[in-house]
Short mmCIF file of C-alpha atoms in Angstrom, two decimals:
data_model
loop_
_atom_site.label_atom_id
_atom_site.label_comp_id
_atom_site.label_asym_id
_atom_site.label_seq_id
_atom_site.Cartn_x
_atom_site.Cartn_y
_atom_site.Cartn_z
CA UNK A 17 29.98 22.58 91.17
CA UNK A 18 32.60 22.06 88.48
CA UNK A 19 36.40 22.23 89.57
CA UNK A 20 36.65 25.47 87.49
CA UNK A 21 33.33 27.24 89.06
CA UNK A 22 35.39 26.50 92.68
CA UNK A 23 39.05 27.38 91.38
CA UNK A 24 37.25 31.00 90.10
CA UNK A 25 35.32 31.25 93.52
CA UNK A 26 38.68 30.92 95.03
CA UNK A 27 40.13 33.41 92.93
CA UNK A 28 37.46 35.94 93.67
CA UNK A 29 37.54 35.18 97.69
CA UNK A 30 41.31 36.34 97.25
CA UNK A 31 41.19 38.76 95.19
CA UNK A 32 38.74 40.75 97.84
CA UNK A 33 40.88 39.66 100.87
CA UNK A 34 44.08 41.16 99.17
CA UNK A 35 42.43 44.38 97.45
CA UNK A 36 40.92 45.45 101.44
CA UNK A 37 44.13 44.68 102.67
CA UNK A 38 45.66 46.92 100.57
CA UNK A 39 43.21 49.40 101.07
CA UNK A 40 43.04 49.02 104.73
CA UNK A 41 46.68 50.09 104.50
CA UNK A 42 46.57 52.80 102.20
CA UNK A 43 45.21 56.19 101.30
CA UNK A 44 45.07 56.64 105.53
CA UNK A 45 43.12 53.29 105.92
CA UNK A 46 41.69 52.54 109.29
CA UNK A 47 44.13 49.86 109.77
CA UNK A 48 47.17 52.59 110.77
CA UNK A 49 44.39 55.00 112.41
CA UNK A 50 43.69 51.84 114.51
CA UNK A 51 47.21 50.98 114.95
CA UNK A 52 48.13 54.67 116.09
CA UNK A 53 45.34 54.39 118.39
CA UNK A 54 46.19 51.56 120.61
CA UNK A 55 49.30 52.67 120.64
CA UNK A 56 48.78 55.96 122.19
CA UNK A 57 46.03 55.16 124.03
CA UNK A 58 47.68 52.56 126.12
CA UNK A 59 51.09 54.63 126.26
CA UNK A 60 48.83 57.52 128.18
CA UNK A 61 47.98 55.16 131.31
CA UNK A 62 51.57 55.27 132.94
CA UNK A 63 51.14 58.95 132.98
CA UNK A 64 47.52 58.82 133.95
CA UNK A 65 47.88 56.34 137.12
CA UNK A 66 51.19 56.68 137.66
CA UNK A 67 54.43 54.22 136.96
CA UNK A 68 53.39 51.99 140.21
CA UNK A 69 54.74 48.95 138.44
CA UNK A 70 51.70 46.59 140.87
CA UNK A 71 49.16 49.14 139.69
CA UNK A 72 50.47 49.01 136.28
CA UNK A 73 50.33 45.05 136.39
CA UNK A 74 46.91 45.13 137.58
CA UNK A 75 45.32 46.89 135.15
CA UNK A 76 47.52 45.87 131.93
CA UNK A 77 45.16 42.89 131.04
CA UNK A 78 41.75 45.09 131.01
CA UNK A 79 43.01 48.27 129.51
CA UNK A 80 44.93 45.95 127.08
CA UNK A 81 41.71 44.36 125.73
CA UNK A 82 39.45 47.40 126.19
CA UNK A 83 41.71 49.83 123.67
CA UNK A 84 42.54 46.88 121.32
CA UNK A 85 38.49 45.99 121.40
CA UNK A 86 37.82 50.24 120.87
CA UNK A 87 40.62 50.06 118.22
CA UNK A 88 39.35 47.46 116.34
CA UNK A 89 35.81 49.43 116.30
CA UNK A 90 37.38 52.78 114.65
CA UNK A 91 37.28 51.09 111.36
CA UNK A 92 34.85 48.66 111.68
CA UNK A 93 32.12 51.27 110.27
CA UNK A 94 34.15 51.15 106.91
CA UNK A 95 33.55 47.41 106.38
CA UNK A 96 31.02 47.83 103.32
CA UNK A 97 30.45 51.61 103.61
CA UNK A 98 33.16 52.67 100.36
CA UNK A 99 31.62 50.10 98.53
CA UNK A 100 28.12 50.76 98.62
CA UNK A 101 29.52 54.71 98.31
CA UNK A 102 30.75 54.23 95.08
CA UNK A 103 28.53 51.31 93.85
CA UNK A 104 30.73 48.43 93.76
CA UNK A 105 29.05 46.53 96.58
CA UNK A 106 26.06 45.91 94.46
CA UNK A 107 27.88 44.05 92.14
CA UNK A 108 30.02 42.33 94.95
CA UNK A 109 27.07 40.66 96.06
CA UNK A 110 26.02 40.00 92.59
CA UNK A 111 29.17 38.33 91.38
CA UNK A 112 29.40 33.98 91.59
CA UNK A 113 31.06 34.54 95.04
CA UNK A 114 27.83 35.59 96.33
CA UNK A 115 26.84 37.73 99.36
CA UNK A 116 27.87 35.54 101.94
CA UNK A 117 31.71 35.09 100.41
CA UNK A 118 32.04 38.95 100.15
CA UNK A 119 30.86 38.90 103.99
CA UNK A 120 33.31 36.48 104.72
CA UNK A 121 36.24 37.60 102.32
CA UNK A 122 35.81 41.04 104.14
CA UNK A 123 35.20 40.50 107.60
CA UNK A 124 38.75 37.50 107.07
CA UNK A 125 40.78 41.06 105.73
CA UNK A 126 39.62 43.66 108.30
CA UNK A 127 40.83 40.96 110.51
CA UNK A 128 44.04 40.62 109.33
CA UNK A 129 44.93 44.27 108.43
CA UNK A 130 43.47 45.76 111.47
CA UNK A 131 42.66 43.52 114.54
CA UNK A 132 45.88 40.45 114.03
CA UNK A 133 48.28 43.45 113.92
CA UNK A 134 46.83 44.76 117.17
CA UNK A 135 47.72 41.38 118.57
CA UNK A 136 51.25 41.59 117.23
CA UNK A 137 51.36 45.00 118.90
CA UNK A 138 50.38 44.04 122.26
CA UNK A 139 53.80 42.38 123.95
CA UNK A 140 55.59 45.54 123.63
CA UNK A 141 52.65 47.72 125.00
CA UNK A 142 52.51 44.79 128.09
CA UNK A 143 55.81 45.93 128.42
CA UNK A 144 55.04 49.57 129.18
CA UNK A 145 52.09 48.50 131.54
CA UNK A 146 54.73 46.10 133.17
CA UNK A 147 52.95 43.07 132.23
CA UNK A 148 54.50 39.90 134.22
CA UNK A 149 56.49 37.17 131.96
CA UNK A 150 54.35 34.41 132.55
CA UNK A 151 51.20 36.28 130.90
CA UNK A 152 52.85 37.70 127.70
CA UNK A 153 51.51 34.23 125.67
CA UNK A 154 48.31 34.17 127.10
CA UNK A 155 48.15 37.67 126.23
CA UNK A 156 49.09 36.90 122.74
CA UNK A 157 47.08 33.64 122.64
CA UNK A 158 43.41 35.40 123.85
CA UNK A 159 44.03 38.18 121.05
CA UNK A 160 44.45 35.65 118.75
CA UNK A 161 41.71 33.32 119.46
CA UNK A 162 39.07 36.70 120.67
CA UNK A 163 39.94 39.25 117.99
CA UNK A 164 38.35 37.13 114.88
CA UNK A 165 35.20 37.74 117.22
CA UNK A 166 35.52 41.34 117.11
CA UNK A 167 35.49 41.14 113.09
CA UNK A 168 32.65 39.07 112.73
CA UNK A 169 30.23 40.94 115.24
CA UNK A 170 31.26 44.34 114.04
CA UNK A 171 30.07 43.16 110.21
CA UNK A 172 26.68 43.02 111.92
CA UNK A 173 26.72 46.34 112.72
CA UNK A 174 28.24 47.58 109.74
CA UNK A 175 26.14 45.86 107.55
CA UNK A 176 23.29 47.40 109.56
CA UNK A 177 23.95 50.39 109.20
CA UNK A 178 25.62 50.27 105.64
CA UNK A 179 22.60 52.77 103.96
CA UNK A 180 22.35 55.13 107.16
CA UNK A 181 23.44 58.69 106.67
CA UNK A 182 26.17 59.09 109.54
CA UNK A 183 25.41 55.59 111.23
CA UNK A 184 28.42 55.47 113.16
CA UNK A 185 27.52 56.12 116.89
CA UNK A 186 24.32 53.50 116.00
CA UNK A 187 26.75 51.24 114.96
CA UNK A 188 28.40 51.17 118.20
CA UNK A 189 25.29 51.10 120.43
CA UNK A 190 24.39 47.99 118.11
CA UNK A 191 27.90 46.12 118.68
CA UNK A 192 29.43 47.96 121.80
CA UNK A 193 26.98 45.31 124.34
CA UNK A 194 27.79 42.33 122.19
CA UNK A 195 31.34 42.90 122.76
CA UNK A 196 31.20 41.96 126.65
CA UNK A 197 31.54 38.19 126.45
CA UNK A 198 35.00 38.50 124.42
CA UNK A 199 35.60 41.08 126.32
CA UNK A 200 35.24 39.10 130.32
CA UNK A 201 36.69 36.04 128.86
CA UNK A 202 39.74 37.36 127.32
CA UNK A 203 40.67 39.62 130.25
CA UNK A 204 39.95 36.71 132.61
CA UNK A 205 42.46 35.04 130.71
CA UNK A 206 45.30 37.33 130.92
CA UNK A 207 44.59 37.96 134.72
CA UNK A 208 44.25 34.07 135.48
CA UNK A 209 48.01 34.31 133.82
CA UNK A 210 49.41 37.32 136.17
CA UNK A 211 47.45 35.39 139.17
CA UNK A 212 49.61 32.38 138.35
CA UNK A 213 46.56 30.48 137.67
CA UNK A 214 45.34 28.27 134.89
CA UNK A 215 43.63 30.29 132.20
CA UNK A 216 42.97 27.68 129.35
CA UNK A 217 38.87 27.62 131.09
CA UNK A 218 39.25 31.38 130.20
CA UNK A 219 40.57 30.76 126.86
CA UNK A 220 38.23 27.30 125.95
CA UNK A 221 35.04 30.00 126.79
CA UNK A 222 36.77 32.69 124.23
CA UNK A 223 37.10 30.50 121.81
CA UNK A 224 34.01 29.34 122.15
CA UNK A 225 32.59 33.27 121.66
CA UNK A 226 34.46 33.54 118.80
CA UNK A 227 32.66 30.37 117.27
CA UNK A 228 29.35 31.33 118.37
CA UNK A 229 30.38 34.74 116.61
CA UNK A 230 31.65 33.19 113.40
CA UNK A 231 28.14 31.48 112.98
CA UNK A 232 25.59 34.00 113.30
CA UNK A 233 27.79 36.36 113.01
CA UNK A 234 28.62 35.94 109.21
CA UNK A 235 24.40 34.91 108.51
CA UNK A 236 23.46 37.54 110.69
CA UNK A 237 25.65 39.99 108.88
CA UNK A 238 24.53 38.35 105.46
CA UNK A 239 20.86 38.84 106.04
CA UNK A 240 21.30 42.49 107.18
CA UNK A 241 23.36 43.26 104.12
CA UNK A 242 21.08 41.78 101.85
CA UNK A 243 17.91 43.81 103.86
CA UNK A 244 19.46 47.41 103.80
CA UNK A 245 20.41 46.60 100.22
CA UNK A 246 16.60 46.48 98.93
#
């Protein structure tokens, strides 16, 4: 491959990142739907169990990583679904880039417009749940290293269900069990933190997940893509 087929390639990788990212943000993208989720979701569980500040300590790392993992899923189903509504993913795939780049350009700006921000958001809503000081950058640090994971295995479902009429709720049946090893490890994490205990085993098994994830994850999403596209 000739320096100039690569520089183009480049050029077309970012031009997808940056046009999603936009999108993602605009025209009431799932990026501030997500957003505006966590954030009220989370905010309801002082009122729900009470402002206990040990009960609200306890619980902080799971319902944390459970809304940020549900938040992340709201617009997961729009991954490919506006471009194969108004035709452009056809030629997406089609273009030099090829099918795997657009997977990979995609899944890389969901990730930063929707699920990174989530991460950014989390310190201040460990502050409502009364999250202890010692676990606000292991907090930080799972989201960081698990929420790539939640990208990548989401594409699978999306590009699953890409052609399905309504293919939402299948969507999550697909992804919602796949979810549960990010899920354990990065909750074990923050707890090992508030127990005062070492949580880089916790973290070394995330990232692991999220590796696993970006493998098949990006071929499996590929494949399926390429199979509901026929």
């Amino acid at each position: 491959m000739s320096a100039g087929q690569q520089t183009s390639m480049v050029s077309v990788f970012t031009a997808i990142v940056r046009r999603d990212v936009r999108l993602a943000w605009s025209q009431g993208g799932g990026s501030l739907l997500a957003l505006g989720f966590f954030l009220i979701a989370v905010s309801l569980f002082p009122f729900g169990v009470g402002p206990a500040p040990q009960v609200l300590a306890r619980i902080a790392p799971g319902v944390i990583w459970v809304v940020a993992l549900m938040a992340a899923v709201i617009s997961i189903d729009r991954l490919f679904q506006a471009d194969f509504e108004d035709g452009s993913l056809d030629d997406l795939m089609l273009a030099p880039l090829g099918t795997f780049g657009m997977v990979t350009a995609k899944v890389l700006a969901h990730w930063l417009s929707t699920t990174l921000p989530l991460a950014i958001m989390a310190p201040a809503l460990g502050v409502l749940m009364n999250l202890p000081d010692g676990a606000y950058a292991t907090l930080i640090a799972s989201l960081l290293i698990g929420t790539p994971a939640l990208s990548l295995i989401g594409s699978v479902g999306a590009a699953l269900t890409v052609a399905v009429r309504r293919g939402g709720v299948l969507m999550l049946l697909l992804i919602l069990p796949l979810y549960v090893p990010t899920l354990i490890f990065g909750v074990g994490a923050v707890d090992a933190a508030v127990s005062l205990t070492d949580p880089l085993p916790h973290l070394a098994l995330l990232g692991a997940t999220t590796l696993i994830a970006a493998v098949v994850g990006l071929f499996a999403s590929t494949a399926a893509l390429k199979l509901a596209m026929e």
